[in-house]
PDB file of C-alpha atoms in Angstrom:
ATOM      1  CA  MET A1006      21.334 123.031 -93.860  1.00 46.00           C
ATOM      2  CA  SER A1007      24.824 122.682 -92.447  1.00 49.00           C
ATOM      3  CA  TYR A1008      26.256 124.621 -89.553  1.00 54.00           C
ATOM      4  CA  ASN A1009      29.377 126.678 -90.089  1.00 65.00           C
ATOM      5  CA  LYS A1010      30.587 129.045 -87.381  1.00 67.00           C
ATOM      6  CA  ASP A1011      32.059 131.472 -89.930  1.00 76.00           C
ATOM      7  CA  LYS A1012      28.827 131.756 -91.873  1.00 82.00           C
ATOM      8  CA  PRO A1013      26.936 135.040 -91.236  1.00 86.00           C
ATOM      9  CA  LYS A1014      23.975 134.963 -88.863  1.00 88.00           C
ATOM     10  CA  ARG A1015      20.583 134.737 -90.567  1.00 90.00           C
ATOM     11  CA  ASN A1016      18.427 137.807 -90.846  1.00 92.00           C
ATOM     12  CA  ARG A1017      15.798 138.460 -88.186  1.00 94.00           C
ATOM     13  CA  SER A1018      12.093 138.825 -88.827  1.00 93.00           C
ATOM     14  CA  ALA A1019      10.005 141.862 -87.915  1.00 92.00           C
ATOM     15  CA  TRP A1020       8.441 139.845 -85.090  1.00 92.00           C
ATOM     16  CA  THR A1021      11.889 138.989 -83.718  1.00 93.00           C
ATOM     17  CA  PHE A1022      12.850 142.664 -83.544  1.00 92.00           C
ATOM     18  CA  TYR A1023       9.538 143.470 -81.852  1.00 92.00           C
ATOM     19  CA  SER A1024       9.997 140.593 -79.421  1.00 92.00           C
ATOM     20  CA  MET A1025      13.548 141.675 -78.550  1.00 93.00           C
ATOM     21  CA  GLU A1026      12.284 145.153 -77.738  1.00 92.00           C
ATOM     22  CA  MET A1027       9.082 144.203 -75.913  1.00 91.00           C
ATOM     23  CA  ARG A1028      10.114 141.085 -73.953  1.00 92.00           C
ATOM     24  CA  PRO A1029      12.020 142.993 -71.219  1.00 93.00           C
ATOM     25  CA  LYS A1030       9.102 145.425 -70.836  1.00 91.00           C
ATOM     26  CA  VAL A1031       6.542 142.620 -70.527  1.00 90.00           C
ATOM     27  CA  GLN A1032       8.764 140.773 -68.039  1.00 90.00           C
ATOM     28  CA  LYS A1033       9.122 143.923 -65.962  1.00 90.00           C
ATOM     29  CA  LYS A1034       5.341 144.493 -65.849  1.00 91.00           C
ATOM     30  CA  ASN A1035       4.539 140.817 -65.223  1.00 87.00           C
ATOM     31  CA  ALA A1036       7.325 139.359 -63.089  1.00 87.00           C
ATOM     32  CA  ASP A1037       5.209 136.288 -62.244  1.00 90.00           C
ATOM     33  CA  LEU A1038       5.049 135.079 -65.895  1.00 88.00           C
ATOM     34  CA  ASN A1039       7.415 132.364 -67.111  1.00 92.00           C
ATOM     35  CA  PHE A1040       9.285 132.452 -70.436  1.00 91.00           C
ATOM     36  CA  ARG A1041       6.521 130.732 -72.388  1.00 94.00           C
ATOM     37  CA  GLU A1042       3.803 133.012 -71.025  1.00 93.00           C
ATOM     38  CA  VAL A1043       5.892 136.115 -71.760  1.00 91.00           C
ATOM     39  CA  THR A1044       6.377 134.920 -75.346  1.00 92.00           C
ATOM     40  CA  LYS A1045       2.646 134.293 -75.651  1.00 93.00           C
ATOM     41  CA  LYS A1046       1.873 137.792 -74.349  1.00 91.00           C
ATOM     42  CA  VAL A1047       4.383 139.404 -76.744  1.00 91.00           C
ATOM     43  CA  ASN A1048       2.875 137.412 -79.606  1.00 93.00           C
ATOM     44  CA  GLU A1049      -0.659 138.544 -78.719  1.00 92.00           C
ATOM     45  CA  ASP A1050       0.517 142.163 -78.561  1.00 91.00           C
ATOM     46  CA  TRP A1051       2.163 141.763 -81.992  1.00 92.00           C
ATOM     47  CA  LYS A1052      -1.071 140.468 -83.505  1.00 93.00           C
ATOM     48  CA  GLU A1053      -2.993 143.452 -82.126  1.00 92.00           C
ATOM     49  CA  LEU A1054      -0.399 145.949 -83.374  1.00 90.00           C
ATOM     50  CA  SER A1055      -1.541 148.127 -86.284  1.00 89.00           C
ATOM     51  CA  GLY A1056       0.165 148.026 -89.669  1.00 87.00           C
ATOM     52  CA  LYS A1057       1.513 151.510 -89.060  1.00 90.00           C
ATOM     53  CA  ALA A1058       3.104 150.476 -85.756  1.00 89.00           C
ATOM     54  CA  LYS A1059       4.568 147.314 -87.346  1.00 91.00           C
ATOM     55  CA  LYS A1060       6.194 149.400 -90.090  1.00 93.00           C
ATOM     56  CA  LYS A1061       9.176 150.242 -87.846  1.00 92.00           C
ATOM     57  CA  TYR A1062       9.938 146.550 -87.248  1.00 93.00           C
ATOM     58  CA  ILE A1063       9.319 145.599 -90.866  1.00 93.00           C
ATOM     59  CA  LYS A1064      11.859 148.245 -91.894  1.00 94.00           C
ATOM     60  CA  MET A1065      14.369 146.888 -89.367  1.00 94.00           C
ATOM     61  CA  ALA A1066      13.827 143.367 -90.739  1.00 94.00           C
ATOM     62  CA  SER A1067      14.279 144.590 -94.301  1.00 94.00           C
ATOM     63  CA  GLU A1068      17.571 146.293 -93.419  1.00 95.00           C
ATOM     64  CA  ASP A1069      18.740 143.178 -91.582  1.00 94.00           C
ATOM     65  CA  LYS A1070      17.858 141.044 -94.603  1.00 94.00           C
ATOM     66  CA  LYS A1071      20.012 143.297 -96.802  1.00 94.00           C
ATOM     67  CA  ARG A1072      22.838 143.003 -94.271  1.00 93.00           C
ATOM     68  CA  TYR A1073      22.544 139.216 -94.272  1.00 92.00           C
ATOM     69  CA  GLN A1074      22.486 138.931 -98.066  1.00 91.00           C
ATOM     70  CA  LYS A1075      25.533 141.200 -98.340  1.00 91.00           C
ATOM     71  CA  GLU A1076      27.492 139.262 -95.686  1.00 89.00           C
ATOM     72  CA  LEU A1077      26.418 135.920 -97.151  1.00 86.00           C
ATOM     73  CA  LYS A1078      27.593 136.905-100.627  1.00 86.00           C
ATOM     74  CA  LYS A1079      30.928 138.057 -99.213  1.00 85.00           C
ATOM     75  CA  TRP A1080      31.262 134.833 -97.227  1.00 80.00           C
ATOM     76  CA  GLN A1081      30.396 132.679-100.258  1.00 79.00           C
ATOM     77  CA  ASP A1082      32.949 134.517-102.395  1.00 76.00           C
ATOM     78  CA  GLU A1083      35.629 133.814 -99.789  1.00 76.00           C
ATOM     79  CA  GLN A1084      34.956 130.082 -99.860  1.00 69.00           C
ATOM     80  CA  THR A1085      36.795 127.935-102.350  1.00 57.00           C
ATOM     81  CA  SER A1086      34.097 126.208-104.331  1.00 54.00           C
ATOM     82  CA  GLU A1087      35.217 122.587-104.000  1.00 48.00           C
ATOM     83  CA  SER A1088      36.540 122.563-100.439  1.00 54.00           C
ATOM     84  CA  SER A1089      33.683 124.566 -98.949  1.00 53.00           C
ATOM     85  CA  GLU A1090      31.055 122.445-100.685  1.00 53.00           C
ATOM     86  CA  GLU A1091      32.617 119.270 -99.317  1.00 58.00           C
ATOM     87  CA  GLU A1092      33.047 120.868 -95.903  1.00 60.00           C
ATOM     88  CA  LEU A1093      29.435 122.059 -95.781  1.00 56.00           C
ATOM     89  CA  THR A1094      28.033 118.683 -96.744  1.00 57.00           C
ATOM     90  CA  ARG A1095      30.074 116.934 -94.073  1.00 58.00           C
ATOM     91  CA  THR A1096      29.262 119.273 -91.184  1.00 58.00           C
ATOM     92  CA  ARG A1097      26.402 118.554 -88.812  1.00 51.00           C
ATOM     93  CA  TYR A1098      24.324 121.075 -86.872  1.00 52.00           C
ATOM     94  CA  ASN A1099      26.422 120.639 -83.741  1.00 54.00           C
ATOM     95  CA  GLY A1100      29.629 121.404 -85.614  1.00 59.00           C
ATOM     96  CA  ARG A1101      31.082 117.893 -85.594  1.00 62.00           C
ATOM     97  CA  LYS A1102      32.155 116.511 -88.916  1.00 64.00           C
ATOM     98  CA  LYS A1103      30.811 113.317 -90.365  1.00 67.00           C
ATOM     99  CA  PRO A1104      33.554 110.871 -91.224  1.00 69.00           C
ATOM    100  CA  ILE A1105      34.546 110.926 -94.873  1.00 73.00           C
ATOM    101  CA  PRO A1106      32.990 107.827 -96.413  1.00 78.00           C
ATOM    102  CA  ARG A1107      35.402 105.202 -97.666  1.00 84.00           C
ATOM    103  CA  PRO A1108      35.421 104.814-101.439  1.00 87.00           C
ATOM    104  CA  VAL A1109      33.175 102.128-102.861  1.00 89.00           C
ATOM    105  CA  GLY A1110      35.237  99.051-103.677  1.00 91.00           C
ATOM    106  CA  ALA A1111      36.052  98.074-107.234  1.00 92.00           C
ATOM    107  CA  ARG A1112      33.576  95.723-108.894  1.00 94.00           C
ATOM    108  CA  ASN A1113      34.734  92.586-110.643  1.00 95.00           C
ATOM    109  CA  SER A1114      33.725  91.497-114.148  1.00 94.00           C
ATOM    110  CA  TYR A1115      30.992  89.177-112.875  1.00 94.00           C
ATOM    111  CA  GLN A1116      29.361  92.025-110.911  1.00 94.00           C
ATOM    112  CA  PHE A1117      29.179  94.185-114.035  1.00 92.00           C
ATOM    113  CA  PHE A1118      27.710  91.271-115.980  1.00 93.00           C
ATOM    114  CA  MET A1119      25.193  90.632-113.200  1.00 93.00           C
ATOM    115  CA  MET A1120      24.072  94.277-113.050  1.00 91.00           C
ATOM    116  CA  GLU A1121      23.441  94.310-116.781  1.00 91.00           C
ATOM    117  CA  LYS A1122      21.684  90.944-117.015  1.00 91.00           C
ATOM    118  CA  LYS A1123      19.603  91.463-113.872  1.00 89.00           C
ATOM    119  CA  LYS A1124      17.994  94.537-115.424  1.00 87.00           C
ATOM    120  CA  GLU A1125      17.161  92.593-118.579  1.00 88.00           C
ATOM    121  CA  LEU A1126      15.705  89.635-116.659  1.00 86.00           C
ATOM    122  CA  LYS A1127      13.663  91.862-114.331  1.00 85.00           C
ATOM    123  CA  LYS A1128      12.195  93.679-117.342  1.00 87.00           C
ATOM    124  CA  SER A1129      11.181  90.489-119.127  1.00 89.00           C
ATOM    125  CA  ASN A1130      10.147  88.646-115.911  1.00 86.00           C
ATOM    126  CA  PRO A1131       9.032  91.277-113.359  1.00 84.00           C
ATOM    127  CA  ASP A1132       7.477  88.706-111.009  1.00 88.00           C
ATOM    128  CA  MET A1133      10.595  86.476-110.854  1.00 87.00           C
ATOM    129  CA  ASP A1134      12.165  86.495-107.390  1.00 88.00           C
ATOM    130  CA  SER A1135      15.783  87.564-106.832  1.00 87.00           C
ATOM    131  CA  LYS A1136      17.036  84.074-106.053  1.00 91.00           C
ATOM    132  CA  LYS A1137      15.895  82.744-109.444  1.00 90.00           C
ATOM    133  CA  VAL A1138      17.250  85.803-111.230  1.00 89.00           C
ATOM    134  CA  ASN A1139      20.657  85.302-109.594  1.00 91.00           C
ATOM    135  CA  LYS A1140      20.697  81.612-110.582  1.00 92.00           C
ATOM    136  CA  LYS A1141      19.893  82.452-114.219  1.00 91.00           C
ATOM    137  CA  VAL A1142      22.562  85.149-114.323  1.00 91.00           C
ATOM    138  CA  SER A1143      25.103  82.760-112.807  1.00 94.00           C
ATOM    139  CA  LYS A1144      24.322  80.096-115.423  1.00 94.00           C
ATOM    140  CA  ALA A1145      24.562  82.694-118.192  1.00 93.00           C
ATOM    141  CA  TRP A1146      27.970  83.846-116.895  1.00 94.00           C
ATOM    142  CA  LYS A1147      29.303  80.292-116.924  1.00 94.00           C
ATOM    143  CA  ALA A1148      27.939  79.744-120.430  1.00 94.00           C
ATOM    144  CA  ILE A1149      29.428  82.791-122.175  1.00 93.00           C
ATOM    145  CA  SER A1150      32.812  82.656-123.905  1.00 93.00           C
ATOM    146  CA  GLU A1151      35.988  84.348-122.714  1.00 92.00           C
ATOM    147  CA  LYS A1152      35.713  86.674-125.694  1.00 92.00           C
ATOM    148  CA  SER A1153      32.280  87.867-124.483  1.00 91.00           C
ATOM    149  CA  LYS A1154      33.651  88.296-120.952  1.00 93.00           C
ATOM    150  CA  LYS A1155      36.338  90.728-122.188  1.00 94.00           C
ATOM    151  CA  LYS A1156      33.821  93.597-122.213  1.00 93.00           C
ATOM    152  CA  TYR A1157      33.138  93.062-118.507  1.00 94.00           C
ATOM    153  CA  THR A1158      36.807  92.500-117.714  1.00 95.00           C
ATOM    154  CA  LYS A1159      37.580  95.893-119.284  1.00 95.00           C
ATOM    155  CA  MET A1160      34.821  97.503-117.194  1.00 94.00           C
ATOM    156  CA  ALA A1161      36.296  95.887-114.068  1.00 95.00           C
ATOM    157  CA  GLU A1162      39.792  97.174-114.886  1.00 96.00           C
ATOM    158  CA  ASP A1163      38.438 100.701-115.376  1.00 95.00           C
ATOM    159  CA  ASP A1164      36.571 100.477-112.093  1.00 94.00           C
ATOM    160  CA  LYS A1165      39.721  99.285-110.337  1.00 95.00           C
ATOM    161  CA  LYS A1166      41.536 102.413-111.611  1.00 95.00           C
ATOM    162  CA  ARG A1167      38.641 104.559-110.384  1.00 93.00           C
ATOM    163  CA  TYR A1168      38.835 102.885-106.980  1.00 94.00           C
ATOM    164  CA  LYS A1169      42.605 103.432-106.683  1.00 94.00           C
ATOM    165  CA  LYS A1170      42.168 107.107-107.584  1.00 92.00           C
ATOM    166  CA  ASP A1171      39.322 107.503-105.066  1.00 89.00           C
ATOM    167  CA  TRP A1172      41.355 105.706-102.390  1.00 90.00           C
ATOM    168  CA  LYS A1173      44.311 108.072-102.858  1.00 90.00           C
ATOM    169  CA  LYS A1174      41.964 111.053-102.518  1.00 86.00           C
ATOM    170  CA  TYR A1175      40.383 109.474 -99.432  1.00 85.00           C
ATOM    171  CA  GLU A1176      43.784 108.890 -97.823  1.00 85.00           C
ATOM    172  CA  LYS A1177      44.800 112.482 -98.545  1.00 82.00           C
ATOM    173  CA  ASP A1178      41.559 114.133 -97.367  1.00 77.00           C
ATOM    174  CA  ARG A1179      40.535 112.111 -94.356  1.00 73.00           C
ATOM    175  CA  PRO A1180      41.511 113.478 -90.957  1.00 64.00           C
ATOM    176  CA  LYS A1181      44.153 111.490 -89.121  1.00 65.00           C
ATOM    177  CA  THR A1182      42.932 109.541 -86.105  1.00 59.00           C
ATOM    178  CA  THR A1183      44.646 110.104 -82.772  1.00 57.00           C
ATOM    179  CA  SER A1184      46.462 106.767 -82.987  1.00 56.00           C
ATOM    180  CA  GLU A1185      47.753 107.606 -86.485  1.00 56.00           C
ATOM    181  CA  SER A1186      48.940 111.061 -85.493  1.00 53.00           C
ATOM    182  CA  GLU A1187      50.700 109.681 -82.378  1.00 55.00           C
ATOM    183  CA  SER A1188      52.557 107.041 -84.388  1.00 56.00           C
ATOM    184  CA  SER A1189      53.675 109.590 -86.988  1.00 55.00           C
ATOM    185  CA  SER A1190      55.083 111.908 -84.296  1.00 51.00           C
ATOM    186  CA  ASP A1191      57.221 109.172 -82.679  1.00 50.00           C
TER     187      ASP A1191
END
């Protein structure tokens, strides 16, 4: 799950509400206990609590869950679908953004041919090692006519167009580095 400072805080559990109420009381009674021991004591008290006594905290948790769902829906509606999705997938827990990955380079006609033929060779010869497969594919590429290569050349041209389009989007969306922003302000 990604971190987003504008996203509503998650709902609290019944135990969390109980703990928030009881922790100060337990600390007051037992000043010599450290944080871990206080938590352990609160947890033990929670386990011993009757269902009737827990009802208050369960109700508080239920109301908080409704609050969270309402705020989350409102927050999601405010987000623009494409930009928020991209933003959420790029954000880490500590709030820093991952760099936008560079677009995958365009493949040439031989690479398309190799991908296709490798699959065929691996199916018919599953125990053949990669080196031998690559040699066979290379020989096959050299042996085919220019007319047969046109199919792969067309695929390469289409991929080149895809790459140019992706590169333009990358250039537009990626954040400027400090050196780039300094040179543009000069």
